[in-house]
Amino acid sequence: YPYMFHNTFQSGYLSILFSLGSKPLQIWDKKLGDGQVKRITDEDIHSSVLEITATNITSTYITCPADPQKSLGIKLQYLVSIIKNMGKFFSMEIHVLDDKRTKRRFRCSNFQNRTRVKPYICTMPLRLEDGWNTVQLNLAELTKKAYGTNYTETLRVIVRTKPHKMHNTHSFAQVHPNCRIRRIFFSEKAFQEQDIPNELKVYVPVSSEAIPAS
């Protein structure tokens, strides 16, 4: 596969989605069905974010890179996502390559109860607090713990929502917001909250103070 970022100097952090960008999904593909992805103003942070909505009929997901024949080729080992928990199904799937040249998949979901490791995919719980969350995944550590191999690079990232189970059936699609995204980026080291650059933080106004959301 052609790699998008192999020739990019990878140090510090590398952003693949920023809701304030002129084209936040420029390198992403969208599979929407009856759902949608739109930019809205979040009421908590008073700033533009991407909202992914699903219906009770079809799944919705975005995937990076947009070209299925390309891979990211990002060697930075930390994947950081600034997302808002809307109380609905949300999952992230990360495709990585290890030092055995084997492609592994990690899928974390807020509806998953326990970790399951299979030869080519590891599924695990994603615990989200109410409101805005900074989710940090150490891909090198996950690869080592799950498969005993060494992380080489990330090939693909997928953000997915699923249809909602309804108590009664409807013949029409009902749209529900599943999650909101501020930013998704890779980092060469684990950032503590106080070390995260200002442009990567989410500030939630409380009275007259701005407090970073954790």
PDB file of C-alpha atoms in Angstrom:
ATOM      1  CA  TYR A   1       0.000   0.000   0.000  1.00  0.00           C
ATOM      2  CA  PRO A   2       1.195   3.570  -0.668  1.00  0.00           C
ATOM      3  CA  TYR A   3       1.810   5.381   2.610  1.00  0.00           C
ATOM      4  CA  MET A   4       0.488   8.892   3.189  1.00  0.00           C
ATOM      5  CA  PHE A   5       2.951  10.046   5.840  1.00  0.00           C
ATOM      6  CA  HIS A   6       6.097   7.986   5.195  1.00  0.00           C
ATOM      7  CA  ASN A   7       7.889  11.044   3.818  1.00  0.00           C
ATOM      8  CA  THR A   8       6.587  13.332   6.575  1.00  0.00           C
ATOM      9  CA  PHE A   9       8.925  14.221   9.445  1.00  0.00           C
ATOM     10  CA  GLN A  10       7.121  12.603  12.371  1.00  0.00           C
ATOM     11  CA  SER A  11       7.929  14.294  15.646  1.00  0.00           C
ATOM     12  CA  GLY A  12       5.853  15.836  18.416  1.00  0.00           C
ATOM     13  CA  TYR A  13       2.317  15.310  17.194  1.00  0.00           C
ATOM     14  CA  LEU A  14       0.587  14.720  13.865  1.00  0.00           C
ATOM     15  CA  SER A  15      -3.074  15.653  13.465  1.00  0.00           C
ATOM     16  CA  ILE A  16      -5.423  13.701  11.184  1.00  0.00           C
ATOM     17  CA  LEU A  17      -8.680  15.460  12.155  1.00  0.00           C
ATOM     18  CA  PHE A  18      -9.322  18.960  13.488  1.00  0.00           C
ATOM     19  CA  SER A  19     -12.881  20.254  13.696  1.00  0.00           C
ATOM     20  CA  LEU A  20     -11.829  23.886  13.190  1.00  0.00           C
ATOM     21  CA  GLY A  21      -9.937  23.172   9.978  1.00  0.00           C
ATOM     22  CA  SER A  22     -11.280  24.446   6.666  1.00  0.00           C
ATOM     23  CA  LYS A  23     -11.719  20.824   5.503  1.00  0.00           C
ATOM     24  CA  PRO A  24     -11.663  18.673   8.664  1.00  0.00           C
ATOM     25  CA  LEU A  25     -12.435  15.446   6.756  1.00  0.00           C
ATOM     26  CA  GLN A  26     -10.160  16.139   3.807  1.00  0.00           C
ATOM     27  CA  ILE A  27      -8.216  12.863   4.197  1.00  0.00           C
ATOM     28  CA  TRP A  28     -11.216  10.852   5.463  1.00  0.00           C
ATOM     29  CA  ASP A  29     -13.907   8.871   3.653  1.00  0.00           C
ATOM     30  CA  LYS A  30     -17.502   8.885   4.916  1.00  0.00           C
ATOM     31  CA  LYS A  31     -19.919   5.942   4.894  1.00  0.00           C
ATOM     32  CA  LEU A  32     -23.090   7.563   6.093  1.00  0.00           C
ATOM     33  CA  GLY A  33     -26.116   5.530   5.023  1.00  0.00           C
ATOM     34  CA  ASP A  34     -29.005   7.465   6.551  1.00  0.00           C
ATOM     35  CA  GLY A  35     -26.702   9.124   9.098  1.00  0.00           C
ATOM     36  CA  GLN A  36     -24.646  12.264   8.685  1.00  0.00           C
ATOM     37  CA  VAL A  37     -21.502  14.081   9.735  1.00  0.00           C
ATOM     38  CA  LYS A  38     -21.848  17.818  10.255  1.00  0.00           C
ATOM     39  CA  ARG A  39     -20.038  20.677  11.928  1.00  0.00           C
ATOM     40  CA  ILE A  40     -21.949  22.230  14.813  1.00  0.00           C
ATOM     41  CA  THR A  41     -21.254  24.525  17.775  1.00  0.00           C
ATOM     42  CA  ASP A  42     -21.009  22.501  20.975  1.00  0.00           C
ATOM     43  CA  GLU A  43     -22.931  24.059  23.843  1.00  0.00           C
ATOM     44  CA  ASP A  44     -20.303  23.136  26.470  1.00  0.00           C
ATOM     45  CA  ILE A  45     -17.155  24.459  24.818  1.00  0.00           C
ATOM     46  CA  HIS A  46     -18.825  27.080  22.587  1.00  0.00           C
ATOM     47  CA  SER A  47     -16.739  26.033  19.619  1.00  0.00           C
ATOM     48  CA  SER A  48     -17.122  24.103  16.377  1.00  0.00           C
ATOM     49  CA  VAL A  49     -16.952  20.313  16.526  1.00  0.00           C
ATOM     50  CA  LEU A  50     -17.849  17.441  14.222  1.00  0.00           C
ATOM     51  CA  GLU A  51     -20.985  15.532  15.149  1.00  0.00           C
ATOM     52  CA  ILE A  52     -21.527  12.012  13.832  1.00  0.00           C
ATOM     53  CA  THR A  53     -25.131  10.870  13.812  1.00  0.00           C
ATOM     54  CA  ALA A  54     -26.607   7.457  13.136  1.00  0.00           C
ATOM     55  CA  THR A  55     -30.157   6.308  12.581  1.00  0.00           C
ATOM     56  CA  ASN A  56     -32.085   3.331  13.857  1.00  0.00           C
ATOM     57  CA  ILE A  57     -31.564   1.667  10.483  1.00  0.00           C
ATOM     58  CA  THR A  58     -27.968   1.958   9.251  1.00  0.00           C
ATOM     59  CA  SER A  59     -24.410   2.226  10.571  1.00  0.00           C
ATOM     60  CA  THR A  60     -22.286   5.317  10.046  1.00  0.00           C
ATOM     61  CA  TYR A  61     -18.521   5.560  10.003  1.00  0.00           C
ATOM     62  CA  ILE A  62     -15.607   7.671   8.848  1.00  0.00           C
ATOM     63  CA  THR A  63     -12.263   6.162   7.884  1.00  0.00           C
ATOM     64  CA  CYS A  64      -8.777   7.555   7.296  1.00  0.00           C
ATOM     65  CA  PRO A  65      -7.173   7.557   4.818  1.00  0.00           C
ATOM     66  CA  ALA A  66      -9.976   8.138   2.323  1.00  0.00           C
ATOM     67  CA  ASP A  67      -8.337   6.015  -0.385  1.00  0.00           C
ATOM     68  CA  PRO A  68      -8.771   2.306   0.510  1.00  0.00           C
ATOM     69  CA  GLN A  69      -5.565   1.574  -1.408  1.00  0.00           C
ATOM     70  CA  LYS A  70      -3.501   3.841   0.867  1.00  0.00           C
ATOM     71  CA  SER A  71      -2.248   3.526   4.420  1.00  0.00           C
ATOM     72  CA  LEU A  72      -1.305   6.198   6.941  1.00  0.00           C
ATOM     73  CA  GLY A  73       2.235   5.006   7.677  1.00  0.00           C
ATOM     74  CA  ILE A  74       2.321   6.904  11.002  1.00  0.00           C
ATOM     75  CA  LYS A  75       5.003   5.610  13.375  1.00  0.00           C
ATOM     76  CA  LEU A  76       4.069   7.761  16.408  1.00  0.00           C
ATOM     77  CA  GLN A  77       2.798   5.335  19.045  1.00  0.00           C
ATOM     78  CA  TYR A  78       0.138   7.363  20.909  1.00  0.00           C
ATOM     79  CA  LEU A  79      -3.283   7.985  19.376  1.00  0.00           C
ATOM     80  CA  VAL A  80      -5.181  10.767  21.155  1.00  0.00           C
ATOM     81  CA  SER A  81      -8.856  11.555  20.517  1.00  0.00           C
ATOM     82  CA  ILE A  82     -10.799  14.457  21.999  1.00  0.00           C
ATOM     83  CA  ILE A  83     -14.402  13.269  21.889  1.00  0.00           C
ATOM     84  CA  LYS A  84     -17.707  13.946  23.601  1.00  0.00           C
ATOM     85  CA  ASN A  85     -19.665  11.098  25.120  1.00  0.00           C
ATOM     86  CA  MET A  86     -23.288  11.362  23.969  1.00  0.00           C
ATOM     87  CA  GLY A  87     -24.384   8.174  25.756  1.00  0.00           C
ATOM     88  CA  LYS A  88     -24.721   6.255  22.484  1.00  0.00           C
ATOM     89  CA  PHE A  89     -22.702   3.515  20.768  1.00  0.00           C
ATOM     90  CA  PHE A  90     -19.246   4.685  19.707  1.00  0.00           C
ATOM     91  CA  SER A  91     -16.173   2.744  18.634  1.00  0.00           C
ATOM     92  CA  MET A  92     -12.723   3.372  17.217  1.00  0.00           C
ATOM     93  CA  GLU A  93     -10.828   0.809  15.181  1.00  0.00           C
ATOM     94  CA  ILE A  94      -7.093   1.157  14.590  1.00  0.00           C
ATOM     95  CA  HIS A  95      -5.210  -0.985  12.068  1.00  0.00           C
ATOM     96  CA  VAL A  96      -1.517  -1.328  12.884  1.00  0.00           C
ATOM     97  CA  LEU A  97       1.476  -3.174  11.469  1.00  0.00           C
ATOM     98  CA  ASP A  98       3.851  -4.999  13.814  1.00  0.00           C
ATOM     99  CA  ASP A  99       7.489  -6.051  13.426  1.00  0.00           C
ATOM    100  CA  LYS A 100       6.351  -9.437  12.083  1.00  0.00           C
ATOM    101  CA  ARG A 101       4.790  -7.502   9.185  1.00  0.00           C
ATOM    102  CA  THR A 102       1.376  -8.694  10.418  1.00  0.00           C
ATOM    103  CA  LYS A 103      -1.622  -6.376  10.349  1.00  0.00           C
ATOM    104  CA  ARG A 104      -3.456  -6.219  13.695  1.00  0.00           C
ATOM    105  CA  ARG A 105      -6.709  -4.452  14.526  1.00  0.00           C
ATOM    106  CA  PHE A 106      -7.679  -2.866  17.821  1.00  0.00           C
ATOM    107  CA  ARG A 107     -11.339  -2.009  18.303  1.00  0.00           C
ATOM    108  CA  CYS A 108     -12.375  -0.116  21.434  1.00  0.00           C
ATOM    109  CA  SER A 109     -16.029   0.539  22.163  1.00  0.00           C
ATOM    110  CA  ASN A 110     -18.059   2.074  24.967  1.00  0.00           C
ATOM    111  CA  PHE A 111     -20.478  -0.866  24.651  1.00  0.00           C
ATOM    112  CA  GLN A 112     -17.772  -3.531  25.058  1.00  0.00           C
ATOM    113  CA  ASN A 113     -17.613  -5.187  28.497  1.00  0.00           C
ATOM    114  CA  ARG A 114     -14.280  -7.011  28.425  1.00  0.00           C
ATOM    115  CA  THR A 115     -11.147  -7.439  26.359  1.00  0.00           C
ATOM    116  CA  ARG A 116     -10.998 -10.247  23.823  1.00  0.00           C
ATOM    117  CA  VAL A 117      -7.830 -11.081  21.881  1.00  0.00           C
ATOM    118  CA  LYS A 118      -8.038 -13.023  18.623  1.00  0.00           C
ATOM    119  CA  PRO A 119      -5.196 -13.624  16.158  1.00  0.00           C
ATOM    120  CA  TYR A 120      -5.823 -10.491  14.102  1.00  0.00           C
ATOM    121  CA  ILE A 121      -8.205  -8.373  16.172  1.00  0.00           C
ATOM    122  CA  CYS A 122      -8.351  -7.257  19.785  1.00  0.00           C
ATOM    123  CA  THR A 123     -11.629  -5.794  21.088  1.00  0.00           C
ATOM    124  CA  MET A 124     -11.669  -3.873  24.362  1.00  0.00           C
ATOM    125  CA  PRO A 125     -13.838  -1.563  26.472  1.00  0.00           C
ATOM    126  CA  LEU A 126     -13.655   2.200  26.080  1.00  0.00           C
ATOM    127  CA  ARG A 127     -14.642   3.890  29.325  1.00  0.00           C
ATOM    128  CA  LEU A 128     -15.920   7.412  28.764  1.00  0.00           C
ATOM    129  CA  GLU A 129     -16.920   9.989  31.343  1.00  0.00           C
ATOM    130  CA  ASP A 130     -19.943  12.201  30.744  1.00  0.00           C
ATOM    131  CA  GLY A 131     -19.193  15.097  28.409  1.00  0.00           C
ATOM    132  CA  TRP A 132     -15.787  15.703  26.846  1.00  0.00           C
ATOM    133  CA  ASN A 133     -13.010  13.120  27.108  1.00  0.00           C
ATOM    134  CA  THR A 134      -9.371  12.958  26.093  1.00  0.00           C
ATOM    135  CA  VAL A 135      -8.798   9.317  25.114  1.00  0.00           C
ATOM    136  CA  GLN A 136      -5.175   8.249  24.796  1.00  0.00           C
ATOM    137  CA  LEU A 137      -4.173   4.849  23.368  1.00  0.00           C
ATOM    138  CA  ASN A 138      -0.609   3.576  23.651  1.00  0.00           C
ATOM    139  CA  LEU A 139      -0.487   1.476  20.486  1.00  0.00           C
ATOM    140  CA  ALA A 140       2.984   0.092  21.231  1.00  0.00           C
ATOM    141  CA  GLU A 141       1.880  -1.150  24.646  1.00  0.00           C
ATOM    142  CA  LEU A 142      -1.364  -2.603  23.257  1.00  0.00           C
ATOM    143  CA  THR A 143       0.502  -4.462  20.510  1.00  0.00           C
ATOM    144  CA  LYS A 144       3.033  -5.876  22.976  1.00  0.00           C
ATOM    145  CA  LYS A 145       0.410  -6.972  25.531  1.00  0.00           C
ATOM    146  CA  ALA A 146      -2.008  -8.481  23.016  1.00  0.00           C
ATOM    147  CA  TYR A 147       0.399 -10.147  20.594  1.00  0.00           C
ATOM    148  CA  GLY A 148       3.900 -10.063  22.093  1.00  0.00           C
ATOM    149  CA  THR A 149       5.183  -8.169  19.055  1.00  0.00           C
ATOM    150  CA  ASN A 150       6.475  -4.656  18.503  1.00  0.00           C
ATOM    151  CA  TYR A 151       4.399  -1.826  17.050  1.00  0.00           C
ATOM    152  CA  THR A 152       5.746  -0.483  13.766  1.00  0.00           C
ATOM    153  CA  GLU A 153       3.131   1.933  12.407  1.00  0.00           C
ATOM    154  CA  THR A 154      -0.561   2.738  12.100  1.00  0.00           C
ATOM    155  CA  LEU A 155      -2.214   1.946   8.775  1.00  0.00           C
ATOM    156  CA  ARG A 156      -5.823   3.113   9.254  1.00  0.00           C
ATOM    157  CA  VAL A 157      -8.240   4.690  11.757  1.00  0.00           C
ATOM    158  CA  ILE A 158     -12.025   4.144  11.700  1.00  0.00           C
ATOM    159  CA  VAL A 159     -14.621   5.918  13.839  1.00  0.00           C
ATOM    160  CA  ARG A 160     -17.892   4.010  13.831  1.00  0.00           C
ATOM    161  CA  THR A 161     -21.438   4.359  15.146  1.00  0.00           C
ATOM    162  CA  LYS A 162     -24.169   1.737  15.050  1.00  0.00           C
ATOM    163  CA  PRO A 163     -27.937   1.706  14.678  1.00  0.00           C
ATOM    164  CA  HIS A 164     -29.908   2.155  17.878  1.00  0.00           C
ATOM    165  CA  LYS A 165     -32.026  -0.716  19.098  1.00  0.00           C
ATOM    166  CA  MET A 166     -35.580   0.503  19.259  1.00  0.00           C
ATOM    167  CA  HIS A 167     -38.299  -0.885  21.517  1.00  0.00           C
ATOM    168  CA  ASN A 168     -40.736  -0.604  18.659  1.00  0.00           C
ATOM    169  CA  THR A 169     -40.058  -0.788  14.957  1.00  0.00           C
ATOM    170  CA  HIS A 170     -40.190   2.228  12.671  1.00  0.00           C
ATOM    171  CA  SER A 171     -40.239   2.263   8.896  1.00  0.00           C
ATOM    172  CA  PHE A 172     -38.419   5.601   8.841  1.00  0.00           C
ATOM    173  CA  ALA A 173     -34.953   6.633   9.967  1.00  0.00           C
ATOM    174  CA  GLN A 174     -34.601   8.539  13.212  1.00  0.00           C
ATOM    175  CA  VAL A 175     -31.381  10.509  13.537  1.00  0.00           C
ATOM    176  CA  HIS A 176     -29.493  10.472  16.850  1.00  0.00           C
ATOM    177  CA  PRO A 177     -26.185  12.182  17.682  1.00  0.00           C
ATOM    178  CA  ASN A 178     -23.708   9.435  18.623  1.00  0.00           C
ATOM    179  CA  CYS A 179     -20.534  11.398  19.293  1.00  0.00           C
ATOM    180  CA  ARG A 180     -18.793  14.702  18.785  1.00  0.00           C
ATOM    181  CA  ILE A 181     -15.137  15.020  17.820  1.00  0.00           C
ATOM    182  CA  ARG A 182     -12.809  17.930  18.427  1.00  0.00           C
ATOM    183  CA  ARG A 183      -9.527  16.449  17.294  1.00  0.00           C
ATOM    184  CA  ILE A 184      -7.731  13.158  16.552  1.00  0.00           C
ATOM    185  CA  PHE A 185      -3.941  13.201  16.519  1.00  0.00           C
ATOM    186  CA  PHE A 186      -0.857  11.044  17.012  1.00  0.00           C
ATOM    187  CA  SER A 187       1.877  11.843  19.527  1.00  0.00           C
ATOM    188  CA  GLU A 188       5.392  10.539  20.077  1.00  0.00           C
ATOM    189  CA  LYS A 189       4.985  10.541  23.859  1.00  0.00           C
ATOM    190  CA  ALA A 190       2.254  10.273  26.457  1.00  0.00           C
ATOM    191  CA  PHE A 191       1.071  13.787  27.210  1.00  0.00           C
ATOM    192  CA  GLN A 192      -0.002  14.657  30.700  1.00  0.00           C
ATOM    193  CA  GLU A 193      -2.910  17.103  30.749  1.00  0.00           C
ATOM    194  CA  GLN A 194      -0.596  19.987  31.654  1.00  0.00           C
ATOM    195  CA  ASP A 195       1.772  19.087  28.784  1.00  0.00           C
ATOM    196  CA  ILE A 196      -0.828  19.030  26.009  1.00  0.00           C
ATOM    197  CA  PRO A 197      -0.311  22.032  23.704  1.00  0.00           C
ATOM    198  CA  ASN A 198      -3.016  24.670  24.093  1.00  0.00           C
ATOM    199  CA  GLU A 199      -4.299  24.163  20.562  1.00  0.00           C
ATOM    200  CA  LEU A 200      -5.061  20.508  21.373  1.00  0.00           C
ATOM    201  CA  LYS A 201      -6.985  21.120  24.591  1.00  0.00           C
ATOM    202  CA  VAL A 202     -10.716  21.441  25.031  1.00  0.00           C
ATOM    203  CA  TYR A 203     -11.820  24.167  27.405  1.00  0.00           C
ATOM    204  CA  VAL A 204     -15.164  23.915  29.139  1.00  0.00           C
ATOM    205  CA  PRO A 205     -16.359  27.243  30.552  1.00  0.00           C
ATOM    206  CA  VAL A 206     -17.311  27.082  34.234  1.00  0.00           C
ATOM    207  CA  SER A 207     -18.545  30.437  35.541  1.00  0.00           C
ATOM    208  CA  SER A 208     -15.728  32.802  34.584  1.00  0.00           C
ATOM    209  CA  GLU A 209     -12.997  30.148  34.472  1.00  0.00           C
ATOM    210  CA  ALA A 210     -11.833  27.978  31.606  1.00  0.00           C
ATOM    211  CA  ILE A 211     -10.993  24.482  32.843  1.00  0.00           C
ATOM    212  CA  PRO A 212      -9.465  21.835  30.537  1.00  0.00           C
ATOM    213  CA  ALA A 213     -11.758  18.838  30.145  1.00  0.00           C
ATOM    214  CA  SER A 214     -10.158  15.542  31.049  1.00  0.00           C
TER     215      SER A 214
END
